[in-house]
Each structure stands twice: as C-alpha cells, then as structure tokens.
Amino acid sequence: MNTVNIDVAIIGAGSAGLPAYRAAKAAGASAILIEGGPHGTTCARVGCMPSKLLIAAGEAAHAARHTAPFGVHIDGAIRIDGREVMQRVKSERDRLVGFVLDSVEAIPASDKLTGYAHFIDDGLLQVGDHTRVRARSVVIATGSSPVVPPLYQALGDRVIINDDVFEWSDLPRKIAVVGAGVIGLELGQALAHLGVEVTVLGARGRVGPLTDPAIKAYAERTFQDSFRFEAQAEVEAVARVGNEVQIRFRTGSGEQVEDSFDYVLVTAGRKPNFDRLALQNTSLTLNSQGVPLYDPRTLQAGTHPVFIAGDANGVLPLLHEAADEGRTAGTNAARFPDITPLTRRAPISVLFSHPGIAMVGARHVDLQPDTFVTGEVSFEDQGRSRVMLKNRGLMHVYVDKASRQFLGAEWMGPDAEHIAHLLAWALQMKLTVDAMLEMPFYHPVVEEGLRTALRNAAALLRTDA
C-alpha cells in the first residue's frame, strides 16, 4: 500500500475539481487530483455540449420545415437520418472531450491518482486498493448523478437518463420524458424537431426554471406546439411489455391516458455523488440525506478543512459556477485556516429551446409584493423578430420601486441567451432602469424588445410615483 502526504487532495477531476487543483497549486500548495470515473467533465461528455449538438440538429430540421412563408420552397419531404445525426453528436462530443483530456494529460503524473476515494478518517483517504492519501485539506468535487425513481427502475434498458441519449446509434420512434426541467425540455424538444414522437410528463406545473406565472403559462403553450406536454401529470403505473414501456398517467384536467413508448427518459433531478466517500468515517456533520453541512459562501464544511464545490453541493449546477467554486475551494483549502468567501456573479440561467428561455437575477417568486414593477414586452409584434418569423415570446423585467434598480427578469423569446448576458452584466453593475435605457440599441435588432420592456417599467414607475 502506497502512502502519499499532501497539502490538498481534490476528489473529482471535473468542472470544479480541475480549477480547484490549479488554484491550490497557484497558492503554493502541493496537490493531488483523484478521479475514479472517466475524465472529461460532465459538461463535455453528457451535459452542455452533446445536448447542444442534438439541439443544433433539431433546429436545422425545424428551420428546414418552415421556409415556405419566406417564399423558399424545399421540394419533397425533409429527410432526417437518425444515424447521421447521432454520428455527428458523438464525434463532435468526443472531440470536445479530447480537449479536456489533453489538459488532464498535461498535469504531472505525480499529481494524479486513478481510483475511487473514500475517507478512513478526517484527513486520511483510501484510493482504490493501492494508495492512501494523508491530506491537510480536502476538496470534494465529485459532481452529481441523475435520479431514477423506484417506479422506473424495473424497466431495464427501456429507462434511460440523459447520459444514455448520447450513446444512441439511431433515433427512436417514440419516447416519454419524465420531468419538465431544463434537461427534459431541451432534449424533448430537440428530439421532437428530429421527428421523434415525444410526450413530456411534468409534475406540479413546472416549466423549466420559470417562476413567473404569466411567462410559465406562455412557455407551456408554446412547447405544446412541439410535443405533447402535460405539465401536471401524475404517473400511476409503468410496465415493460417486450421492448416497449406502457405508461398510465392522469393529466392535470383529470383525464386518464395510457400509451406505449420505446424509451422512458427520466430527467427528474440529480443527487450529489457522496455514496462512495464513506463520510460516516469522518467527524463532519451530515444532514438526514448524508450530505455534509457547509457554508455556501466559503464552501467549508463546518470548521473542518473540507470544501465542497460544483454540482456536489447542489447550489448552482452550472459550469461557470462550478469553475468559480472550484477556484475558491482550491484556494481556501491551500490557505486554510485563512479562508475567503466566494464572490458570486450575477445569477443567469438559460434553457436552449426554440424560442429560448432565460432568467437573470431575482426570480419572480422571490420578490416581495408591492416593492417592484414589472415591465413587459411581447415579441409577437417585435420588428426584427417578425422579420425572421421568430416572433414568439413574452418577457417580464423587474425593477425596484424605491431605487429604480434592475432586479431581474424571466422570459421566453428569440435570442434569449444573448439578451440574458446583457441583463446579467447590467445587474452585476447595479444599473438602474434609467441607466439601461441610456445604453445604445441598434435598429433593427431583437434587443429592441428589451428596450420596450424597460420603457414599460419606467412608465409604471412614473405612474406609481
């Protein structure tokens, strides 16, 4: 049994673990990076990038079907070759993973260990069956995994998670998506645009991350143009029959439906990967689910030299947040007990649908009633959006009544991912609605819709004064 003594041990070499390693080294500490699974990050292998490749294929198919209003007629039927679609998804995915692997390969061999780690005691880790690591500080960056509820676990290979989609060699005929969060809606719509018959079964009326009732209702109606969307479905029974799955569910209106599908794609949430860590062998304080209690500002678990970063902590499961957390955790682990709180960036969330969904800053549900005004714009008659025949969407921006400061926004509409960045920058700069309206808006662009919403908010502030 080999024994390694180190300043900082990082468990997990993903989007948080790699920055944590680099930050610890930059702070002058010795560090070792421990990984038991495949290298390449969740984002590159089964998350952000392969999903966008599938979405891009779906957008191409959708655009090809909607050329006639421009006077552009495509003779004959649009043919979608599922094998070619998935071949490109996988080949481009592998190329992107390769870039991450190159960065891991550049790390000195003495700073890497392969194997799953678990705690023997507070500062001692067992890695595989070959190495023990005695560390002054530990960063837990083990990521998260999809949750498959017990109801679906008996379906064998007919129940899949998003990881499995990107290993397909061809597209299925018909699929049920359980869960109407970001992953379920993105993949569900992409597959529908590629000719797959899709039913999305949500629960409790959820539509992605949206909390504004008007925007949520608009998005729900819009998604129904792409696939069958039951946002308040109650699944009563599932059964495997041959190579199909039969599902009985009740809709929000009380209608009982039975249908058969090739696969059930479960996108019902994720859980942190703590199962292998044997945290019970430490003196960390754990909650009822076995998750360490920690400070989301410093990422420190209690008073211990243990820091939790990335999807493992469940705060903001986004790549840029994981990287920020990794850098903070690595630096704090290296400099312990001298630790510094993480400065978070303006909250930003994007759902890559057609049209897109985005949220910036404070959510509608978190705002105090009567303290803000809501500026609104419909993109249905917005100039550039109508020119491109992408004129679907509704936006709400929230502005504080007292300070006139921009607080946040929720919307569905064209170019949402780009407008989201403008608003996130404005929020982080603490701009007022007046300062935002002094910024240049070119003509004709979709961003003029944002200006309309801001003008509406400013008018409401004058009325309220």
Short mmCIF file of C-alpha atoms in Angstrom, two decimals:
data_model
loop_
_atom_site.label_atom_id
_atom_site.label_comp_id
_atom_site.label_asym_id
_atom_site.label_seq_id
_atom_site.Cartn_x
_atom_site.Cartn_y
_atom_site.Cartn_z
CA MET A 1 0.00 0.00 0.00
CA ASN A 2 1.49 3.30 -1.14
CA THR A 3 1.08 6.36 1.13
CA VAL A 4 1.09 9.97 -0.07
CA ASN A 5 1.33 13.03 2.17
CA ILE A 6 -0.10 16.14 0.55
CA ASP A 7 -1.39 19.61 1.35
CA VAL A 8 -4.62 19.41 -0.69
CA ALA A 9 -6.43 16.35 -2.02
CA ILE A 10 -9.09 17.03 -4.65
CA ILE A 11 -11.65 14.27 -5.16
CA GLY A 12 -13.08 14.57 -8.65
CA ALA A 13 -11.44 15.90 -11.81
CA GLY A 14 -14.37 17.66 -13.44
CA SER A 15 -15.51 21.24 -13.96
CA ALA A 16 -14.91 22.09 -10.28
CA GLY A 17 -12.06 19.71 -9.49
CA LEU A 18 -9.71 20.85 -12.24
CA PRO A 19 -9.93 24.55 -11.28
CA ALA A 20 -9.56 23.57 -7.62
CA TYR A 21 -6.32 21.74 -8.42
CA ARG A 22 -4.93 24.66 -10.41
CA ALA A 23 -5.91 27.17 -7.71
CA ALA A 24 -4.31 25.10 -4.94
CA LYS A 25 -1.10 24.85 -6.92
CA ALA A 26 -1.17 28.59 -7.70
CA ALA A 27 -1.49 29.26 -3.96
CA GLY A 28 1.75 27.35 -3.39
CA ALA A 29 0.31 24.11 -2.00
CA SER A 30 1.11 20.58 -3.03
CA ALA A 31 -1.99 18.98 -4.51
CA ILE A 32 -3.20 15.70 -5.89
CA LEU A 33 -6.17 15.12 -8.19
CA ILE A 34 -8.15 11.92 -7.62
CA GLU A 35 -10.59 10.53 -10.20
CA GLY A 36 -12.34 7.16 -10.21
CA GLY A 37 -14.51 7.58 -13.29
CA PRO A 38 -13.80 8.70 -16.85
CA HIS A 39 -12.06 12.03 -17.31
CA GLY A 40 -13.66 14.68 -19.49
CA THR A 41 -16.22 16.56 -17.28
CA THR A 42 -19.99 16.11 -17.18
CA CYS A 43 -20.41 19.17 -19.40
CA ALA A 44 -18.29 17.80 -22.24
CA ARG A 45 -19.30 14.14 -22.01
CA VAL A 46 -23.03 14.07 -21.23
CA GLY A 47 -24.17 17.61 -20.48
CA CYS A 48 -23.85 21.05 -22.04
CA MET A 49 -22.02 20.19 -25.24
CA PRO A 50 -23.62 16.97 -26.56
CA SER A 51 -27.07 18.31 -25.71
CA LYS A 52 -26.35 21.46 -27.75
CA LEU A 53 -25.19 19.27 -30.65
CA LEU A 54 -28.52 17.44 -30.58
CA ILE A 55 -30.39 20.74 -30.25
CA ALA A 56 -28.49 22.19 -33.22
CA ALA A 57 -29.58 19.24 -35.37
CA GLY A 58 -33.16 19.73 -34.21
CA GLU A 59 -33.02 23.44 -35.02
CA ALA A 60 -31.75 22.67 -38.53
CA ALA A 61 -34.66 20.28 -39.11
CA HIS A 62 -37.16 22.77 -37.67
CA ALA A 63 -35.84 25.60 -39.86
CA ALA A 64 -35.97 23.41 -42.97
CA ARG A 65 -39.67 22.74 -42.36
CA HIS A 66 -40.51 26.43 -42.03
CA THR A 67 -39.09 28.05 -45.17
CA ALA A 68 -42.31 28.35 -47.19
CA PRO A 69 -43.52 31.65 -45.60
CA PHE A 70 -40.35 33.28 -46.97
CA GLY A 71 -41.18 32.05 -50.46
CA VAL A 72 -38.46 29.42 -50.20
CA HIS A 73 -39.88 26.01 -51.08
CA ILE A 74 -37.99 22.78 -50.49
CA ASP A 75 -39.24 20.19 -52.97
CA GLY A 76 -40.03 16.83 -51.43
CA ALA A 77 -40.06 15.72 -47.80
CA ILE A 78 -37.40 16.68 -45.28
CA ARG A 79 -35.39 13.51 -44.62
CA ILE A 80 -33.79 13.11 -41.21
CA ASP A 81 -31.15 10.38 -40.98
CA GLY A 82 -31.01 9.46 -37.31
CA ARG A 83 -27.75 7.58 -37.70
CA GLU A 84 -26.06 10.59 -39.25
CA VAL A 85 -27.49 12.87 -36.55
CA MET A 86 -26.10 10.70 -33.76
CA GLN A 87 -22.80 10.13 -35.55
CA ARG A 88 -22.14 13.87 -35.60
CA VAL A 89 -23.30 14.28 -32.00
CA LYS A 90 -20.88 11.61 -30.83
CA SER A 91 -17.92 12.57 -33.00
CA GLU A 92 -18.09 16.26 -32.04
CA ARG A 93 -18.68 15.28 -28.41
CA ASP A 94 -15.56 13.12 -28.47
CA ARG A 95 -13.54 15.95 -30.00
CA LEU A 96 -14.62 18.30 -27.19
CA VAL A 97 -13.87 15.67 -24.55
CA GLY A 98 -10.45 15.31 -26.13
CA PHE A 99 -9.62 18.93 -25.31
CA VAL A 100 -10.35 18.27 -21.64
CA LEU A 101 -8.33 15.07 -21.70
CA ASP A 102 -5.39 16.99 -23.16
CA SER A 103 -5.49 19.39 -20.21
CA VAL A 104 -5.60 16.49 -17.76
CA GLU A 105 -2.72 14.79 -19.58
CA ALA A 106 -0.64 17.94 -19.09
CA ILE A 107 -0.89 17.57 -15.30
CA PRO A 108 2.22 15.84 -13.88
CA ALA A 109 1.68 12.14 -13.25
CA SER A 110 2.79 12.58 -9.64
CA ASP A 111 -0.19 14.90 -9.09
CA LYS A 112 -2.83 12.41 -10.30
CA LEU A 113 -4.34 9.25 -8.84
CA THR A 114 -6.81 6.92 -10.53
CA GLY A 115 -9.41 5.23 -8.33
CA TYR A 116 -12.44 5.97 -6.20
CA ALA A 117 -11.62 7.65 -2.91
CA HIS A 118 -13.22 7.19 0.49
CA PHE A 119 -12.46 8.57 3.92
CA ILE A 120 -10.80 6.38 6.52
CA ASP A 121 -10.80 9.29 8.97
CA ASP A 122 -10.92 13.08 8.75
CA GLY A 123 -7.66 13.57 6.90
CA LEU A 124 -6.94 10.12 5.50
CA LEU A 125 -8.27 8.86 2.17
CA GLN A 126 -8.12 5.40 0.65
CA VAL A 127 -7.88 5.49 -3.16
CA GLY A 128 -8.78 2.22 -4.85
CA ASP A 129 -6.86 -0.64 -3.32
CA HIS A 130 -3.45 0.85 -3.93
CA THR A 131 -2.90 4.23 -2.23
CA ARG A 132 -3.60 6.09 0.97
CA VAL A 133 -3.53 9.87 0.94
CA ARG A 134 -2.92 11.88 4.10
CA ALA A 135 -4.13 15.41 3.32
CA ARG A 136 -4.08 18.64 5.29
CA SER A 137 -7.20 19.78 3.40
CA VAL A 138 -9.70 18.07 1.10
CA VAL A 139 -11.84 19.42 -1.74
CA ILE A 140 -14.89 17.31 -2.58
CA ALA A 141 -15.80 17.90 -6.22
CA THR A 142 -17.47 14.61 -7.04
CA GLY A 143 -20.35 16.05 -9.10
CA SER A 144 -23.87 14.67 -9.25
CA SER A 145 -25.84 11.87 -10.91
CA PRO A 146 -29.36 11.62 -12.34
CA VAL A 147 -32.03 10.26 -10.02
CA VAL A 148 -34.19 7.39 -11.30
CA PRO A 149 -37.25 6.97 -9.03
CA PRO A 150 -38.05 3.38 -7.92
CA LEU A 151 -41.16 3.32 -10.14
CA TYR A 152 -38.95 3.18 -13.25
CA GLN A 153 -36.04 1.04 -12.06
CA ALA A 154 -37.61 -2.27 -13.16
CA LEU A 155 -37.77 -1.19 -16.81
CA GLY A 156 -34.23 -2.31 -17.59
CA ASP A 157 -32.70 -0.78 -20.70
CA ARG A 158 -36.02 0.86 -21.62
CA VAL A 159 -35.48 3.50 -18.93
CA ILE A 160 -32.65 5.88 -19.74
CA ILE A 161 -31.00 9.05 -18.41
CA ASN A 162 -29.60 11.89 -20.48
CA ASP A 163 -26.15 10.22 -20.49
CA ASP A 164 -27.63 7.31 -22.47
CA VAL A 165 -29.13 9.52 -25.19
CA PHE A 166 -25.68 10.47 -26.42
CA GLU A 167 -24.71 6.83 -26.91
CA TRP A 168 -27.57 6.09 -29.30
CA SER A 169 -26.66 4.98 -32.82
CA ASP A 170 -30.05 5.99 -34.18
CA LEU A 171 -33.12 7.94 -33.11
CA PRO A 172 -36.09 6.14 -31.55
CA ARG A 173 -39.63 6.30 -32.88
CA LYS A 174 -41.41 7.36 -29.71
CA ILE A 175 -40.26 8.46 -26.26
CA ALA A 176 -41.67 9.65 -22.95
CA VAL A 177 -39.72 12.26 -21.00
CA VAL A 178 -40.39 12.27 -17.26
CA GLY A 179 -39.55 15.66 -15.82
CA ALA A 180 -40.11 19.16 -17.24
CA GLY A 181 -36.92 20.77 -16.02
CA VAL A 182 -34.20 22.20 -18.23
CA ILE A 183 -32.82 18.84 -19.39
CA GLY A 184 -36.23 17.31 -20.11
CA LEU A 185 -37.49 20.29 -22.12
CA GLU A 186 -34.27 20.77 -24.07
CA LEU A 187 -33.89 17.13 -25.08
CA GLY A 188 -37.63 16.62 -25.53
CA GLN A 189 -37.95 19.48 -28.00
CA ALA A 190 -34.75 18.60 -29.86
CA LEU A 191 -35.93 15.02 -30.36
CA ALA A 192 -39.38 16.21 -31.41
CA HIS A 193 -37.85 18.52 -34.02
CA LEU A 194 -35.93 15.50 -35.32
CA GLY A 195 -39.14 13.58 -35.91
CA VAL A 196 -39.37 11.58 -32.69
CA GLU A 197 -42.87 11.40 -31.19
CA VAL A 198 -42.36 12.95 -27.75
CA THR A 199 -44.54 13.19 -24.64
CA VAL A 200 -43.18 15.24 -21.74
CA LEU A 201 -44.70 14.47 -18.34
CA GLY A 202 -44.08 17.19 -15.80
CA ALA A 203 -45.29 17.46 -12.24
CA ARG A 204 -46.76 20.31 -10.18
CA GLY A 205 -46.95 22.55 -13.26
CA ARG A 206 -43.22 23.04 -13.57
CA VAL A 207 -41.94 24.53 -16.85
CA GLY A 208 -38.16 24.58 -16.71
CA PRO A 209 -36.82 27.06 -14.13
CA LEU A 210 -39.60 29.62 -14.62
CA THR A 211 -41.49 31.05 -11.62
CA ASP A 212 -43.36 34.00 -13.17
CA PRO A 213 -46.94 32.68 -13.71
CA ALA A 214 -47.51 34.58 -16.98
CA ILE A 215 -44.18 33.56 -18.52
CA LYS A 216 -44.62 29.98 -17.36
CA ALA A 217 -48.09 29.76 -18.91
CA TYR A 218 -46.81 31.24 -22.18
CA ALA A 219 -43.93 28.77 -22.31
CA GLU A 220 -46.21 25.82 -21.58
CA ARG A 221 -48.49 26.75 -24.50
CA THR A 222 -45.50 27.25 -26.78
CA PHE A 223 -43.92 23.87 -26.01
CA GLN A 224 -47.21 22.19 -26.85
CA ASP A 225 -46.58 23.17 -30.47
CA SER A 226 -43.54 20.85 -30.46
CA PHE A 227 -44.66 17.86 -28.38
CA ARG A 228 -47.38 16.62 -26.08
CA PHE A 229 -46.72 18.46 -22.84
CA GLU A 230 -48.53 17.52 -19.66
CA ALA A 231 -47.07 19.86 -17.07
CA GLN A 232 -49.16 18.44 -14.20
CA ALA A 233 -49.18 14.74 -15.00
CA GLU A 234 -49.45 12.08 -12.32
CA VAL A 235 -47.86 8.81 -13.43
CA GLU A 236 -49.92 5.98 -11.96
CA ALA A 237 -48.27 2.87 -13.41
CA VAL A 238 -45.45 1.79 -15.70
CA ALA A 239 -44.77 -1.67 -17.12
CA ARG A 240 -42.39 -3.16 -19.60
CA VAL A 241 -44.01 -5.14 -22.40
CA GLY A 242 -41.39 -6.63 -24.69
CA ASN A 243 -39.23 -3.78 -25.92
CA GLU A 244 -41.79 -1.13 -25.05
CA VAL A 245 -42.91 0.66 -21.92
CA GLN A 246 -46.57 1.17 -21.15
CA ILE A 247 -47.37 4.20 -19.02
CA ARG A 248 -50.66 5.11 -17.40
CA PHE A 249 -50.90 8.72 -16.28
CA ARG A 250 -53.52 11.25 -15.28
CA THR A 251 -53.41 14.74 -16.73
CA GLY A 252 -53.94 17.97 -14.83
CA SER A 253 -57.54 18.04 -16.07
CA GLY A 254 -58.16 14.56 -14.65
CA GLU A 255 -58.07 12.62 -17.94
CA GLN A 256 -56.54 9.15 -17.66
CA VAL A 257 -54.19 8.24 -20.51
CA GLU A 258 -52.41 5.01 -21.42
CA ASP A 259 -49.67 4.95 -24.03
CA SER A 260 -46.65 2.92 -25.12
CA PHE A 261 -43.12 4.19 -25.76
CA ASP A 262 -39.79 2.88 -26.98
CA TYR A 263 -37.99 4.52 -24.06
CA VAL A 264 -38.66 6.50 -20.92
CA LEU A 265 -36.11 9.29 -20.48
CA VAL A 266 -36.05 10.20 -16.79
CA THR A 267 -34.96 13.78 -16.08
CA ALA A 268 -36.37 14.00 -12.56
CA GLY A 269 -33.44 15.68 -10.84
CA ARG A 270 -29.92 14.89 -9.73
CA LYS A 271 -28.25 13.94 -6.45
CA PRO A 272 -24.71 14.67 -5.20
CA ASN A 273 -22.19 11.86 -5.56
CA PHE A 274 -21.35 11.20 -1.92
CA ASP A 275 -22.20 7.49 -1.80
CA ARG A 276 -18.64 6.20 -2.23
CA LEU A 277 -16.97 8.66 0.16
CA ALA A 278 -17.77 6.88 3.47
CA LEU A 279 -18.40 10.23 5.14
CA GLN A 280 -19.63 8.39 8.22
CA ASN A 281 -15.94 7.74 8.98
CA THR A 282 -15.37 11.47 9.46
CA SER A 283 -16.47 13.93 12.12
CA LEU A 284 -18.32 16.02 9.53
CA THR A 285 -21.89 16.95 10.44
CA LEU A 286 -24.25 15.32 7.92
CA ASN A 287 -27.90 16.03 7.22
CA SER A 288 -30.59 13.34 7.01
CA GLN A 289 -29.57 12.54 3.42
CA GLY A 290 -25.93 12.06 4.38
CA VAL A 291 -24.84 15.38 2.84
CA PRO A 292 -22.27 17.43 4.80
CA LEU A 293 -23.49 20.73 6.22
CA TYR A 294 -21.38 23.52 4.75
CA ASP A 295 -21.22 27.29 4.30
CA PRO A 296 -22.29 28.19 0.72
CA ARG A 297 -20.18 31.37 0.91
CA THR A 298 -16.84 29.77 1.79
CA LEU A 299 -17.78 26.20 0.71
CA GLN A 300 -16.32 24.97 4.02
CA ALA A 301 -17.90 22.03 5.84
CA GLY A 302 -18.31 23.23 9.42
CA THR A 303 -14.93 24.13 10.88
CA HIS A 304 -13.15 21.33 9.05
CA PRO A 305 -10.53 21.77 6.30
CA VAL A 306 -13.01 20.23 3.85
CA PHE A 307 -14.55 22.21 0.99
CA ILE A 308 -17.41 21.18 -1.32
CA ALA A 309 -17.51 22.59 -4.84
CA GLY A 310 -19.50 22.20 -8.05
CA ASP A 311 -22.55 20.03 -8.59
CA ALA A 312 -21.75 18.09 -5.41
CA ASN A 313 -23.02 20.99 -3.30
CA GLY A 314 -26.20 21.45 -5.34
CA VAL A 315 -26.26 25.25 -5.12
CA LEU A 316 -25.99 26.29 -8.79
CA PRO A 317 -25.30 23.32 -11.08
CA LEU A 318 -23.83 25.41 -13.91
CA LEU A 319 -20.37 25.12 -15.47
CA HIS A 320 -19.22 28.68 -14.79
CA GLU A 321 -20.43 28.44 -11.19
CA ALA A 322 -18.63 25.11 -10.74
CA ALA A 323 -15.40 26.63 -12.04
CA ASP A 324 -15.73 29.64 -9.71
CA GLU A 325 -16.46 27.37 -6.76
CA GLY A 326 -13.55 25.12 -7.66
CA ARG A 327 -11.13 28.03 -7.68
CA THR A 328 -12.44 29.29 -4.33
CA ALA A 329 -12.36 25.82 -2.76
CA GLY A 330 -8.84 25.13 -4.02
CA THR A 331 -7.54 28.45 -2.76
CA ASN A 332 -9.23 28.12 0.64
CA ALA A 333 -8.01 24.55 1.02
CA ALA A 334 -4.45 25.63 0.26
CA ARG A 335 -4.53 28.60 2.62
CA PHE A 336 -6.57 27.04 5.44
CA PRO A 337 -7.32 28.32 8.07
CA ASP A 338 -7.16 31.63 6.16
CA ILE A 339 -10.30 31.39 4.02
CA THR A 340 -12.12 33.90 1.80
CA PRO A 341 -15.81 33.88 0.85
CA LEU A 342 -16.74 33.29 -2.78
CA THR A 343 -17.93 36.35 -4.69
CA ARG A 344 -20.73 35.05 -6.88
CA ARG A 345 -21.54 36.52 -10.26
CA ALA A 346 -24.99 37.77 -11.25
CA PRO A 347 -27.39 34.79 -11.45
CA ILE A 348 -28.06 33.74 -15.04
CA SER A 349 -29.91 30.72 -16.37
CA VAL A 350 -30.61 29.71 -19.97
CA LEU A 351 -32.78 26.95 -21.42
CA PHE A 352 -31.73 26.29 -25.03
CA SER A 353 -35.16 25.78 -26.54
CA HIS A 354 -36.97 27.32 -29.52
CA PRO A 355 -37.72 30.04 -28.59
CA GLY A 356 -35.22 30.25 -25.78
CA ILE A 357 -35.94 30.69 -22.09
CA ALA A 358 -33.76 32.74 -19.76
CA MET A 359 -33.75 34.10 -16.22
CA VAL A 360 -31.46 36.72 -14.75
CA GLY A 361 -31.17 37.97 -11.19
CA ALA A 362 -34.02 37.67 -8.72
CA ARG A 363 -36.74 35.16 -9.53
CA HIS A 364 -40.31 36.44 -9.59
CA VAL A 365 -41.27 34.09 -6.77
CA ASP A 366 -38.57 35.55 -4.51
CA LEU A 367 -39.55 39.22 -4.93
CA GLN A 368 -41.58 40.97 -2.25
CA PRO A 369 -45.03 42.07 -3.50
CA ASP A 370 -45.60 45.81 -3.97
CA THR A 371 -41.85 46.57 -3.95
CA PHE A 372 -41.27 46.34 -7.70
CA VAL A 373 -42.85 46.99 -11.08
CA THR A 374 -42.94 44.55 -13.99
CA GLY A 375 -42.04 45.82 -17.45
CA GLU A 376 -43.41 43.68 -20.26
CA VAL A 377 -42.85 43.10 -23.95
CA SER A 378 -44.40 40.61 -26.35
CA PHE A 379 -42.07 39.51 -29.14
CA GLU A 380 -45.02 38.56 -31.34
CA ASP A 381 -45.04 42.00 -33.00
CA GLN A 382 -41.43 42.95 -32.29
CA GLY A 383 -39.88 44.20 -35.55
CA ARG A 384 -36.76 42.08 -36.10
CA SER A 385 -38.37 39.00 -34.56
CA ARG A 386 -41.26 39.26 -37.02
CA VAL A 387 -38.88 39.81 -39.96
CA MET A 388 -37.20 36.49 -39.11
CA LEU A 389 -40.52 34.77 -38.30
CA LYS A 390 -39.18 34.09 -34.82
CA ASN A 391 -41.85 36.25 -33.26
CA ARG A 392 -42.86 34.10 -30.30
CA GLY A 393 -42.11 35.20 -26.79
CA LEU A 394 -43.03 37.17 -23.68
CA MET A 395 -40.62 38.99 -21.35
CA HIS A 396 -41.00 40.43 -17.86
CA VAL A 397 -38.33 42.65 -16.29
CA TYR A 398 -38.48 43.56 -12.60
CA VAL A 399 -37.42 46.98 -11.31
CA ASP A 400 -37.30 48.13 -7.70
CA LYS A 401 -39.77 50.93 -6.96
CA ALA A 402 -37.59 52.78 -4.46
CA SER A 403 -34.14 52.61 -6.08
CA ARG A 404 -35.23 52.12 -9.73
CA GLN A 405 -32.56 49.43 -9.87
CA PHE A 406 -32.96 46.48 -12.23
CA LEU A 407 -33.66 43.36 -10.12
CA GLY A 408 -34.17 40.53 -12.56
CA ALA A 409 -36.11 39.11 -15.50
CA GLU A 410 -37.84 35.97 -16.70
CA TRP A 411 -38.79 35.40 -20.31
CA MET A 412 -39.20 33.25 -23.37
CA GLY A 413 -38.19 34.66 -26.71
CA PRO A 414 -35.74 34.79 -29.61
CA ASP A 415 -32.02 35.25 -28.87
CA ALA A 416 -32.72 34.76 -25.17
CA GLU A 417 -29.20 33.50 -24.47
CA HIS A 418 -27.67 36.74 -25.79
CA ILE A 419 -30.10 39.14 -24.12
CA ALA A 420 -29.51 37.24 -20.88
CA HIS A 421 -25.87 38.28 -20.91
CA LEU A 422 -26.73 41.95 -21.38
CA LEU A 423 -29.08 41.79 -18.41
CA ALA A 424 -26.62 39.84 -16.24
CA TRP A 425 -23.97 42.49 -16.88
CA ALA A 426 -26.46 45.25 -16.07
CA LEU A 427 -27.43 43.50 -12.85
CA GLN A 428 -23.84 42.93 -11.77
CA MET A 429 -23.12 46.63 -12.44
CA LYS A 430 -26.18 47.54 -10.33
CA LEU A 431 -27.67 49.67 -13.10
CA THR A 432 -30.98 51.48 -12.78
CA VAL A 433 -33.63 51.21 -15.46
CA ASP A 434 -32.75 54.78 -16.46
CA ALA A 435 -29.07 53.94 -16.96
CA MET A 436 -30.00 50.88 -19.00
CA LEU A 437 -32.24 52.96 -21.27
CA GLU A 438 -29.32 55.34 -21.89
CA MET A 439 -27.38 52.47 -23.45
CA PRO A 440 -27.33 52.17 -27.28
CA PHE A 441 -29.85 49.95 -29.02
CA TYR A 442 -29.20 49.35 -32.72
CA HIS A 443 -32.05 49.12 -35.24
CA PRO A 444 -33.44 46.68 -36.19
CA VAL A 445 -32.43 44.09 -33.59
CA VAL A 446 -34.26 41.76 -31.22
CA GLU A 447 -32.75 43.67 -28.30
CA GLU A 448 -35.15 46.50 -29.07
CA GLY A 449 -37.75 44.27 -27.43
CA LEU A 450 -35.76 44.51 -24.21
CA ARG A 451 -35.81 48.30 -24.55
CA THR A 452 -39.60 48.18 -24.86
CA ALA A 453 -39.86 46.20 -21.62
CA LEU A 454 -37.54 48.65 -19.85
CA ARG A 455 -39.54 51.61 -21.15
CA ASN A 456 -42.71 49.96 -19.88
CA ALA A 457 -41.14 49.54 -16.44
CA ALA A 458 -40.03 53.19 -16.40
CA ALA A 459 -43.56 54.31 -17.32
CA LEU A 460 -45.00 52.22 -14.49
CA LEU A 461 -42.55 53.84 -12.06
CA ARG A 462 -43.79 57.29 -13.13
CA THR A 463 -47.38 56.16 -12.65
CA ASP A 464 -46.58 54.74 -9.22
CA ALA A 465 -44.75 57.87 -8.05
#
